Coordinates of C-alpha atoms in Angstrom, one line a residue:
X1 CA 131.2 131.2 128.4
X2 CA 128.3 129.5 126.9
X3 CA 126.6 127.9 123.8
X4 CA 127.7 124.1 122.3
X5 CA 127.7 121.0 124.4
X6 CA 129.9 121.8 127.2
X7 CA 132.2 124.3 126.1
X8 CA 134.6 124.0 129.2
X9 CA 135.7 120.6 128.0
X10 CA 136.5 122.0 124.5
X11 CA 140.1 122.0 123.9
X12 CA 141.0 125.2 121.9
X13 CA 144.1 125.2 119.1
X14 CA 145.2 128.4 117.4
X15 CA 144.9 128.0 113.6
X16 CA 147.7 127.0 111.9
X17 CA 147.4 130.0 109.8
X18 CA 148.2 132.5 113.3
X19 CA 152.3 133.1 114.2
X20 CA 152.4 135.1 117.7
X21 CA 155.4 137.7 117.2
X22 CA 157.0 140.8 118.7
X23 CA 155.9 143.9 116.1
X24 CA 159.5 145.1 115.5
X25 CA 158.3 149.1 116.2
X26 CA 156.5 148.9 119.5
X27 CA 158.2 145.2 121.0
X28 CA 154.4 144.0 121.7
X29 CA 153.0 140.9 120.8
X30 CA 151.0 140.7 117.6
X31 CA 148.7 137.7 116.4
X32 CA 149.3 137.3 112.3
X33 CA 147.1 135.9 109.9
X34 CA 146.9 136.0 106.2
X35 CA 144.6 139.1 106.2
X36 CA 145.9 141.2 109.4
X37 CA 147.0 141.4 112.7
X38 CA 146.0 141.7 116.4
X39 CA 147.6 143.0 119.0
X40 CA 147.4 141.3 122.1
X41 CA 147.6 142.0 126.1
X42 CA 149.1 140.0 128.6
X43 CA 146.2 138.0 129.6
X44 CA 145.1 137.5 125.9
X45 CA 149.0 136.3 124.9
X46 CA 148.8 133.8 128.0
X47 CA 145.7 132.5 126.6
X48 CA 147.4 132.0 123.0
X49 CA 149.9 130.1 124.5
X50 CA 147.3 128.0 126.4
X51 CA 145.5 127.0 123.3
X52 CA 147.3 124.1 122.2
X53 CA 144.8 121.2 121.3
X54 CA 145.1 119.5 124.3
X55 CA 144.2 121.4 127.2
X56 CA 140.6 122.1 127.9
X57 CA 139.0 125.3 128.5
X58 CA 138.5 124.6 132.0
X59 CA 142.2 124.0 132.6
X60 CA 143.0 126.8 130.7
X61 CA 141.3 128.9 133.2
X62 CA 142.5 127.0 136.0
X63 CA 146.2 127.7 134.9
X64 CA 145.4 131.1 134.6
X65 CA 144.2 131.1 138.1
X66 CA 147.4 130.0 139.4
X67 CA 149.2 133.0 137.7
X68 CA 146.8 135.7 138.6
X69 CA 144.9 137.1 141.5
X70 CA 141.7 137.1 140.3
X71 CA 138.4 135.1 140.6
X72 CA 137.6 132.3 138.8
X73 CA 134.8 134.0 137.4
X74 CA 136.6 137.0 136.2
X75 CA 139.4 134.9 134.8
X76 CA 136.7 132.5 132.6
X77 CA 135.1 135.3 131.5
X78 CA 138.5 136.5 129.9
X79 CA 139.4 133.5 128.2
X80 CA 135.7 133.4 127.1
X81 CA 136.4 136.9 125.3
X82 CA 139.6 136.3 124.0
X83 CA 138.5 132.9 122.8
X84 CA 135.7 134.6 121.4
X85 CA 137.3 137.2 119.3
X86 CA 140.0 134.5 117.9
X87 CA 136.9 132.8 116.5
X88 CA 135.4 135.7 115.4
X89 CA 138.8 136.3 113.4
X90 CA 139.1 132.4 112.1
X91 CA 141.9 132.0 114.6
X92 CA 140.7 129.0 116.1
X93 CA 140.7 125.7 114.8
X94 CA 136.8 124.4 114.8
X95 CA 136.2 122.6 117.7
X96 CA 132.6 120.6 116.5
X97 CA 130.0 121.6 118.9
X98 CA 131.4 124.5 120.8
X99 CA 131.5 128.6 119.9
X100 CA 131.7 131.4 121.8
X101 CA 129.2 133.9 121.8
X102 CA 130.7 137.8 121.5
X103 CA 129.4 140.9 120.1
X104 CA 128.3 139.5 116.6
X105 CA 130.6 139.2 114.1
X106 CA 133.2 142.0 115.7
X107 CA 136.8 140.0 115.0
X108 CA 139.7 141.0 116.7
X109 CA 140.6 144.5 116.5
X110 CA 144.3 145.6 115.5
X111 CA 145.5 148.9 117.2
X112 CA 148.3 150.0 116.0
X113 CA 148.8 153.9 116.5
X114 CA 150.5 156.3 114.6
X115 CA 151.3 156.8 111.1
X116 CA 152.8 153.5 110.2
X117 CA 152.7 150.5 106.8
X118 CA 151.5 147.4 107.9
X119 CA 151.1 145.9 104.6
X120 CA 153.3 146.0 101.4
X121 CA 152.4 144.5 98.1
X122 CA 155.2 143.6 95.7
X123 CA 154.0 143.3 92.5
X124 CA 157.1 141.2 91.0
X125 CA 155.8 141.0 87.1
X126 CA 153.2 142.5 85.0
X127 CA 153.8 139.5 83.0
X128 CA 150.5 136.8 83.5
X129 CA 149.4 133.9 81.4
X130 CA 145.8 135.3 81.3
X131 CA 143.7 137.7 79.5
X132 CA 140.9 139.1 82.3
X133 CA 139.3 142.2 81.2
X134 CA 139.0 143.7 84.5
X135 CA 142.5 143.6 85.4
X136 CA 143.4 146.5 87.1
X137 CA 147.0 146.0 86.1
X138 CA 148.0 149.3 84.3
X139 CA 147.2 149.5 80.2
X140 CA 150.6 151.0 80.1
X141 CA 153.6 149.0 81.1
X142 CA 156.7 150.5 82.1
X143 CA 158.5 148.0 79.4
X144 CA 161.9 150.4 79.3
X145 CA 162.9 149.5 82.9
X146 CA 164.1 146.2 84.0
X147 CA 162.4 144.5 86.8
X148 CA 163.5 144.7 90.7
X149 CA 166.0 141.8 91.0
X150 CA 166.3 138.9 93.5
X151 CA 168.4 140.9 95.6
X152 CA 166.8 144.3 95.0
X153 CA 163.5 143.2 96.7
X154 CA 165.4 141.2 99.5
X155 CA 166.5 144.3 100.4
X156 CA 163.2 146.3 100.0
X157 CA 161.7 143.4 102.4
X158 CA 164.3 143.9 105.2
X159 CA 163.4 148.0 104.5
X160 CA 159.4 147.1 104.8
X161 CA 159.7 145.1 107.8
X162 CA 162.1 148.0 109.8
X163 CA 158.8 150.4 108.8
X164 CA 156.9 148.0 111.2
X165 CA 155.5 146.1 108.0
X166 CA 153.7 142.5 109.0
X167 CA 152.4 141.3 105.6
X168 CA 154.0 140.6 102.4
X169 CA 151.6 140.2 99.9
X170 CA 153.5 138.6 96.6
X171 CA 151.5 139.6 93.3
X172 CA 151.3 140.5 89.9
X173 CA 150.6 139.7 87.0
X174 CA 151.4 136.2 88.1
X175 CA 154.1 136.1 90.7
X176 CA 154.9 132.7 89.5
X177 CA 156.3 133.8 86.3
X178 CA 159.3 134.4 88.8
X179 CA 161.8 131.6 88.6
X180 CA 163.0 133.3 91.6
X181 CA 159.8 133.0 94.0
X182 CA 161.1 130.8 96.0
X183 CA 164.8 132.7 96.8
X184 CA 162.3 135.5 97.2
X185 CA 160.2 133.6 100.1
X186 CA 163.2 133.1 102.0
X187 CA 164.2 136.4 102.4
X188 CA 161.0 137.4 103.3
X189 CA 160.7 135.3 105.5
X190 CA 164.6 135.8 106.9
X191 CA 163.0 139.9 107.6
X192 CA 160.1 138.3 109.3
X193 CA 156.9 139.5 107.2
X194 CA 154.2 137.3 107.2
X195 CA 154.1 135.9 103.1
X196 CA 150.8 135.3 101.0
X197 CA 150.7 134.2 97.6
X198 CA 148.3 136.0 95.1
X199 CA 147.9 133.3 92.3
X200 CA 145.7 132.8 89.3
X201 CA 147.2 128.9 90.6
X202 CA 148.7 128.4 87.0
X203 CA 151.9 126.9 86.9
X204 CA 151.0 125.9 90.9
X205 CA 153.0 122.3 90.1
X206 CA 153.1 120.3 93.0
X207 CA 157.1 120.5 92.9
X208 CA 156.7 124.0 93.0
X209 CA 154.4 124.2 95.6
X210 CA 156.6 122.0 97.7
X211 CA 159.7 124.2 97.4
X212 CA 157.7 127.1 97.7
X213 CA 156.5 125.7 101.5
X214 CA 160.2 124.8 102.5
X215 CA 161.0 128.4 101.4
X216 CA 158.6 129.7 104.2
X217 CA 155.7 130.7 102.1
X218 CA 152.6 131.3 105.2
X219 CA 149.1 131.4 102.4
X220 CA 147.9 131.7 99.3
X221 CA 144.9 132.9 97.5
X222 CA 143.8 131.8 94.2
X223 CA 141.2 133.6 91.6
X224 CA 139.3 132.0 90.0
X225 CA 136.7 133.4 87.4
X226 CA 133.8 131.4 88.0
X227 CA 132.7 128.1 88.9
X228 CA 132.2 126.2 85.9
X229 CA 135.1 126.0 83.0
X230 CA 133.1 127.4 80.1
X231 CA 132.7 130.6 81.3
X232 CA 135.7 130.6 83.0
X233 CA 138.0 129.6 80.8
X234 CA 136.3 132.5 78.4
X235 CA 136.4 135.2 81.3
X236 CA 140.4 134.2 81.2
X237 CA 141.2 134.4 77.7
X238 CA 142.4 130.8 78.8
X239 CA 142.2 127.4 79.3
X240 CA 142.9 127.5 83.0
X241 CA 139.9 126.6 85.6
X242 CA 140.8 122.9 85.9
X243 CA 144.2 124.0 86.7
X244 CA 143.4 126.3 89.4
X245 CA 141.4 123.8 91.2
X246 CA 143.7 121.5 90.9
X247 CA 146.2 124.4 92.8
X248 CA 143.5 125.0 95.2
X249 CA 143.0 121.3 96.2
X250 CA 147.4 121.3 96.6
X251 CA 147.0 124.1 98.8
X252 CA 145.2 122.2 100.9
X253 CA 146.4 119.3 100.9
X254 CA 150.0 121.0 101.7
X255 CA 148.2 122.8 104.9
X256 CA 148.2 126.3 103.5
X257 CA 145.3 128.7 104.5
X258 CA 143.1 128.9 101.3
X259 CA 141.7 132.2 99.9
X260 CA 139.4 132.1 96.9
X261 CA 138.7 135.2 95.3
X262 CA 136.5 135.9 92.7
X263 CA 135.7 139.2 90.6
X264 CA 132.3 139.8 89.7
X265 CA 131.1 141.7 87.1
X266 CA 127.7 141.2 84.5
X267 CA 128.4 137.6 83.5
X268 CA 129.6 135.8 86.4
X269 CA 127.5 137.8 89.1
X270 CA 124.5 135.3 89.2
X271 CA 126.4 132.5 89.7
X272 CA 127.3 133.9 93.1
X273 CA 125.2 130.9 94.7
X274 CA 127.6 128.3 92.8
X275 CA 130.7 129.7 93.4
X276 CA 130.4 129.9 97.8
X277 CA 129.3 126.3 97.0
X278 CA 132.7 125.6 94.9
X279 CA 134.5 127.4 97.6
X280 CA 133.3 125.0 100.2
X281 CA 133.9 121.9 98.3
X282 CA 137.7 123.2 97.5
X283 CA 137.6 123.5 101.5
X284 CA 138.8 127.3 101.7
X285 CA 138.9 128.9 104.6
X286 CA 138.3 132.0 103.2
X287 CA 136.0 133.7 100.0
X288 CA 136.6 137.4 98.1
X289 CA 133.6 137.7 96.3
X290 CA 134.5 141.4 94.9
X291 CA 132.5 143.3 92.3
X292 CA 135.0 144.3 90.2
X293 CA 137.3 147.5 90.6
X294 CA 137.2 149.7 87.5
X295 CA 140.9 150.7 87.3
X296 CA 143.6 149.7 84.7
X297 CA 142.1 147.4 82.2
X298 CA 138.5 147.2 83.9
X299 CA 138.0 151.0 83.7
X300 CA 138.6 150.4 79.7
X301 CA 136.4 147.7 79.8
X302 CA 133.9 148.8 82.5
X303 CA 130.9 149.2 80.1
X304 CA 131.3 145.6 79.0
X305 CA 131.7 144.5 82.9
X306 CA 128.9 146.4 84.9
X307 CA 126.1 144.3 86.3
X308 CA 122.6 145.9 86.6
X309 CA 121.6 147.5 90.3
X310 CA 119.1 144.1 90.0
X311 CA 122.2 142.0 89.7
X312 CA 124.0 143.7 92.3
X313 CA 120.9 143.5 95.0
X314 CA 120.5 139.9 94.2
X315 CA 124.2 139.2 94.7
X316 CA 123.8 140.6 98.5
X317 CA 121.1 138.7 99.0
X318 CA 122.5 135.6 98.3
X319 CA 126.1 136.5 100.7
X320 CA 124.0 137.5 103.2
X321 CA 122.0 134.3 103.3
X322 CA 125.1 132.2 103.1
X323 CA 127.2 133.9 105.8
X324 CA 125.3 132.3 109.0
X325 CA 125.3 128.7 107.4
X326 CA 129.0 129.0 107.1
X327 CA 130.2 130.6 110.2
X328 CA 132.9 129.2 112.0
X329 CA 133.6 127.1 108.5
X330 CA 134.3 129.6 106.3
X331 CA 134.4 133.4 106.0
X332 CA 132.7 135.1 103.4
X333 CA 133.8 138.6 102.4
X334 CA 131.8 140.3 100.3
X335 CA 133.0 143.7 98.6
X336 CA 130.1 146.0 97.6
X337 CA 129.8 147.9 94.0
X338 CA 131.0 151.3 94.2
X339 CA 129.2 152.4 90.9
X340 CA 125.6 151.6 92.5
X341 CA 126.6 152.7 96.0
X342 CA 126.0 156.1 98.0
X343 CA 128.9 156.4 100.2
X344 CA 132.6 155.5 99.4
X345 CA 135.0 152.5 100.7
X346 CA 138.1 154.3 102.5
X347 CA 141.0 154.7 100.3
X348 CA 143.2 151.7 101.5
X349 CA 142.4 152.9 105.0
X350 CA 143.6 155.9 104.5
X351 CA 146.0 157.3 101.7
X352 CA 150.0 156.7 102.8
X353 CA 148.1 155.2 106.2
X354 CA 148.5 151.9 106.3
X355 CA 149.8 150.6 103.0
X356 CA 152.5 150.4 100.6
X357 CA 152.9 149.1 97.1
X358 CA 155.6 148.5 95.2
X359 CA 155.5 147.6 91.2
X360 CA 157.8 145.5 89.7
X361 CA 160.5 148.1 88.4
X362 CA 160.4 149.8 91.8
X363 CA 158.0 152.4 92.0
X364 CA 156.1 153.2 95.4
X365 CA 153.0 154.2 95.5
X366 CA 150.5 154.3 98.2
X367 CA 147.6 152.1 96.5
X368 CA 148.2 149.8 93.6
X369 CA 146.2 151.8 91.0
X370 CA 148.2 155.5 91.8
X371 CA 149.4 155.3 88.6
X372 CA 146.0 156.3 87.3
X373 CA 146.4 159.6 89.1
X374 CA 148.1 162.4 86.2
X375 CA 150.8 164.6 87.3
X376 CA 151.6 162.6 90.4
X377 CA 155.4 161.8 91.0
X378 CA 156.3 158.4 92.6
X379 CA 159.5 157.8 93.8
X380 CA 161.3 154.5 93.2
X381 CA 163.7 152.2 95.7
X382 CA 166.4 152.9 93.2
X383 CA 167.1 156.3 94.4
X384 CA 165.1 156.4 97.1
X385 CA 165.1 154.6 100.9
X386 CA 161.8 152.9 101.5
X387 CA 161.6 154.8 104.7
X388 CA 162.0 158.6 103.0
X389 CA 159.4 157.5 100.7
X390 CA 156.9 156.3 103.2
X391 CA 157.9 159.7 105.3
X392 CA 158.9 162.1 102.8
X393 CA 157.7 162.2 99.3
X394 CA 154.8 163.9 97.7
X395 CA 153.2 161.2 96.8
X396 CA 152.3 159.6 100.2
X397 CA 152.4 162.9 101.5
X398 CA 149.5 164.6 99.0
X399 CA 146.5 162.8 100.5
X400 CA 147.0 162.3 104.0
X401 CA 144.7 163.7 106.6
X402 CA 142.4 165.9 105.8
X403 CA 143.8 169.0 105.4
X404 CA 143.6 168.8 101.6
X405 CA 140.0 167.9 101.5
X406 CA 137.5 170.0 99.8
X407 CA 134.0 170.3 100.3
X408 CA 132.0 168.6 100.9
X409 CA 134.4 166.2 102.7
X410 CA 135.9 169.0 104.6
X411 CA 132.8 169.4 106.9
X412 CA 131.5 165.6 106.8
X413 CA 131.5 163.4 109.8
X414 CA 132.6 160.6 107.9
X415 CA 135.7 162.6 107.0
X416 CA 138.5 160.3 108.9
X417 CA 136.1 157.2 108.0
X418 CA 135.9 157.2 104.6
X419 CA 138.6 159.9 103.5
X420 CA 136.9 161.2 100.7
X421 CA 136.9 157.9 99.1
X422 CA 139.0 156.6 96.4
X423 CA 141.9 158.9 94.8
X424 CA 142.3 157.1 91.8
X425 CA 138.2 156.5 91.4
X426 CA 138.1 160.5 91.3
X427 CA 141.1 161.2 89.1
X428 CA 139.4 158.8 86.5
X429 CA 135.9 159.8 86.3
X430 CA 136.1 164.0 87.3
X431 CA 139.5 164.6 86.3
X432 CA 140.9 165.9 89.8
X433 CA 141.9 163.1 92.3
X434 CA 141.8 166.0 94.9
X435 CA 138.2 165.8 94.2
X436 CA 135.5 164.0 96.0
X437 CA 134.6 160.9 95.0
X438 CA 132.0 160.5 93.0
X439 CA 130.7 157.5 94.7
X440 CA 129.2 159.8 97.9
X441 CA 125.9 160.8 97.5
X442 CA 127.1 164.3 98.2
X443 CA 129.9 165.2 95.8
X444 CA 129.1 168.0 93.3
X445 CA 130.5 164.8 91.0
X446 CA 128.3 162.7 91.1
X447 CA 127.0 163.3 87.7
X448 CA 130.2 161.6 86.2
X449 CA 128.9 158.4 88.2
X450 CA 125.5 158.0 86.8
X451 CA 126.6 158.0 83.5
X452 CA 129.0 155.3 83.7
X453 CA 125.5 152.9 84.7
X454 CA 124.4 152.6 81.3
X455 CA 124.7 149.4 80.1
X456 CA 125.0 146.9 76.8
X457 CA 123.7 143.6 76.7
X458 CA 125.1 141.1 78.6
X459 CA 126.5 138.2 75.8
X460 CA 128.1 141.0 73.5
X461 CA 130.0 142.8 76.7
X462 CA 132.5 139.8 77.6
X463 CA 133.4 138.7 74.2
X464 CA 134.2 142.5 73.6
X465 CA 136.1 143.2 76.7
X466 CA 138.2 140.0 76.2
X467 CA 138.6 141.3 72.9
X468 CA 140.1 144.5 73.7
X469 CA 142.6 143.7 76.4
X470 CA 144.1 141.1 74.2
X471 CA 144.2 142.8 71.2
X472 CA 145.4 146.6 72.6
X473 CA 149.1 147.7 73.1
X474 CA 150.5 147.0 76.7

């Protein structure tokens, strides 16, 4: 145990964001937090418990030692460890002046075996207030069906969480839009999932808010566009920016764990500087800066929305700068640009691995962009049991493993890293989701890539994305 003034006198408290649990599949205890889960041992559980504000770290160990047979030694440097990877993971409340030093910034690590959801996004509406071009909502809205009702996604949550599902993440469109949020909260959290907002914060009253915390709700994360209203409010179609930081600061004041996210694309990307430094004056614990994903509305628009490779580089430097100065404070996730990369992002960990989306008239797919893929049947929770879906239908079933891979993913190393990449990203830009994608320095595709870098100048591109998703059909 080391580094900070003393650190044996610190008095460790778990976040308020963490909930300790039984996982409902395997009866072990799990750590949640608004962006995953940690198993934990007996010695690592007992030292959860421990952490409550008011003992010290010394006295932690020394209770420990009356449970255990083992040395002192051995026994502080366990707590050290585990105390270290719950900071690691932002599970610690920020003791001023101590830290735990651990294998850089290694968090936690879940390990959950076997084939198994742990997450399941509802998207409840299509139906949002806003106009961003890069949504990656679909262009094509399935306007003949009626949405999932009150009762109909109750009882897909009680379904998720007997999969062995931990987090409920409640989207859009704008989940707000739902008169019912707050019935669906509650039932959420009656089946136990761990519930996060996804919120442009519009319509965020501070009534609402307030029924929306007695209803259980665990965090929210807000988008924002950019960090000053002009281009904000123009990135949004909208006059929404003051709002949303108004939602953010009633997040905070309410005691929720804060996410930021913002997308970037050509005309927001250099203010990447201005918007950590928004992020930390809003007092969030956490910050997406993503480039933007070029499905739905964005792949339309993705002409109008790609920054240059210059823009891109600059943008890492200026993460990577910010990261050390904030660690401990507030964690800074930065999501790379596929379209400039040379290796692919995994395909939500793994296609029908680890994830399960349902949209709002009750299709499931196994990413939230699926629909992109031609030809490819979903199943919906109208018909179908959650369970025979996850286990049984084509559609989770078509990508999993390996098996179907061709080559060059069939022989790479990187083949149960990366998983070929993105299924959707493939279907889109070579025709053939089965295809590798295009993104990897070694796919036969990658031709269909560098054509998508060309670029028009930067003032004309938002004004004509924002033009064409507000003025086309959907």
């Amino acid at each position: 145990m080391t580094t900070g003034d003393n650190v044996s006198s610190a008095r460790p408290r778990l976040a308020a964001k963490a909930r300790l649990q039984a996982d409902r599949v395997s009866g072990d205890p799990v750590l949640l937090y608004p962006e995953g889960a940690v198993r934990l041992n007996r010695t690592a559980v007992a030292v959860v418990r421990l952490c409550d504000g008011r003992r010290t770290v010394g006295e932690i160990v020394a209770e420990l030692g009356g449970r255990y047979a083992a040395s002192a030694e051995a026994l502080a440097a366990d707590v050290s460890e585990v105390l270290g990877r719950l900071h690691n993971s932002g599970l610690l409340h920020r003791q001023p002046g101590a830290c735990w030093e651990t294998d850089g910034d290694r968090p936690a690590a879940p390990a959950f075996a076997g084939l198994r959801p742990l997450n399941l996004l509802a998207e409840l509406t299509y139906r949002c207030p806003l106009h961003c071009p890069y949504c990656s909502n679909p262009t094509e809205y399935p306007t003949a069906r009626e949405e999932l009702s009150t009762a109909e996604w109750a009882g897909i949550f009680r379904q998720a969480a007997e999969l062995g599902v931990f987090h409920l993440h409640l989207s859009g469109g704008e989940p707000l839009v739902r008169t019912d949020l707050p019935d669906l909260i509650r039932a959420a959290h009656a089946a136990g999932l761990y519930t996060n907002l996804i919120t442009s914060g519009v319509g965020l009253t501070r009534n609402r808010a307030r029924r929306l915390r007695t209803a259980g709700l665990d965090s929210v994360q807000i988008s924002l566009q950019s960090d000053r209203a002009p281009l904000a409010d123009r990135v949004a179609g909208a006059a929404a920016h003051e709002r949303k930081l108004a939602a953010a600061r009633l997040c905070r004041e309410l005691g929720w764990p804060l996410t930021l996210n913002v997308v970037l694309h050509r005309d927001n990307i250099d203010r990447a500087g201005s918007v950590i430094a928004l992020a930390e004056d809003l007092g969030a614990e956490r910050l997406e800066l993503a480039h933007t994903q070029f499905y739905g509305w964005a792949f339309r628009n993705r002409a109008a929305l790609l920054p240059t490779r210059a823009q891109v580089e600059e943008a890492g430097l200026v993460v990577a700068a910010a990261r050390p100065r904030l660690r401990g404070r507030m964690q800074v996730v930065y999501v790379p640009a596929d379209y400039y990369g040379d290796r692919p992002k995994p395909c939500m960990n793994g296609w029908g691995q680890r994830h399960v989306t349902v949209n709002p008239v009750g299709d499931v797919l196994p990413c939230p962009t699926a629909t992109a893929i031609r030809g490819l049947l979903f199943e919906n929770v109208r018909q179908r049991p959650l369970r025979w879906i996850w286990e049984e239908s084509d559609a989770f079933n078509r990508f999993r493993g390996t098996a179907w891979m061709p080559e060059p993913c069939r022989s790479c190393e990187r083949r149960e890293i990366d998983f070929g990449g993105c299924r959707c990203q493939a279907a889109l830009l070579t025709g053939d989701a089965a295809n590798t994608d295009p993104v990897c320095a070694l796919s036969p595709h990658r031709a269909a890539l560098a054509a998508e870098t060309t670029v028009v100048p930067p003032r004309l591109a938002l004004e004509m994305a924002a033009w064409q998703h507000r003025t086309e059909p959907g």
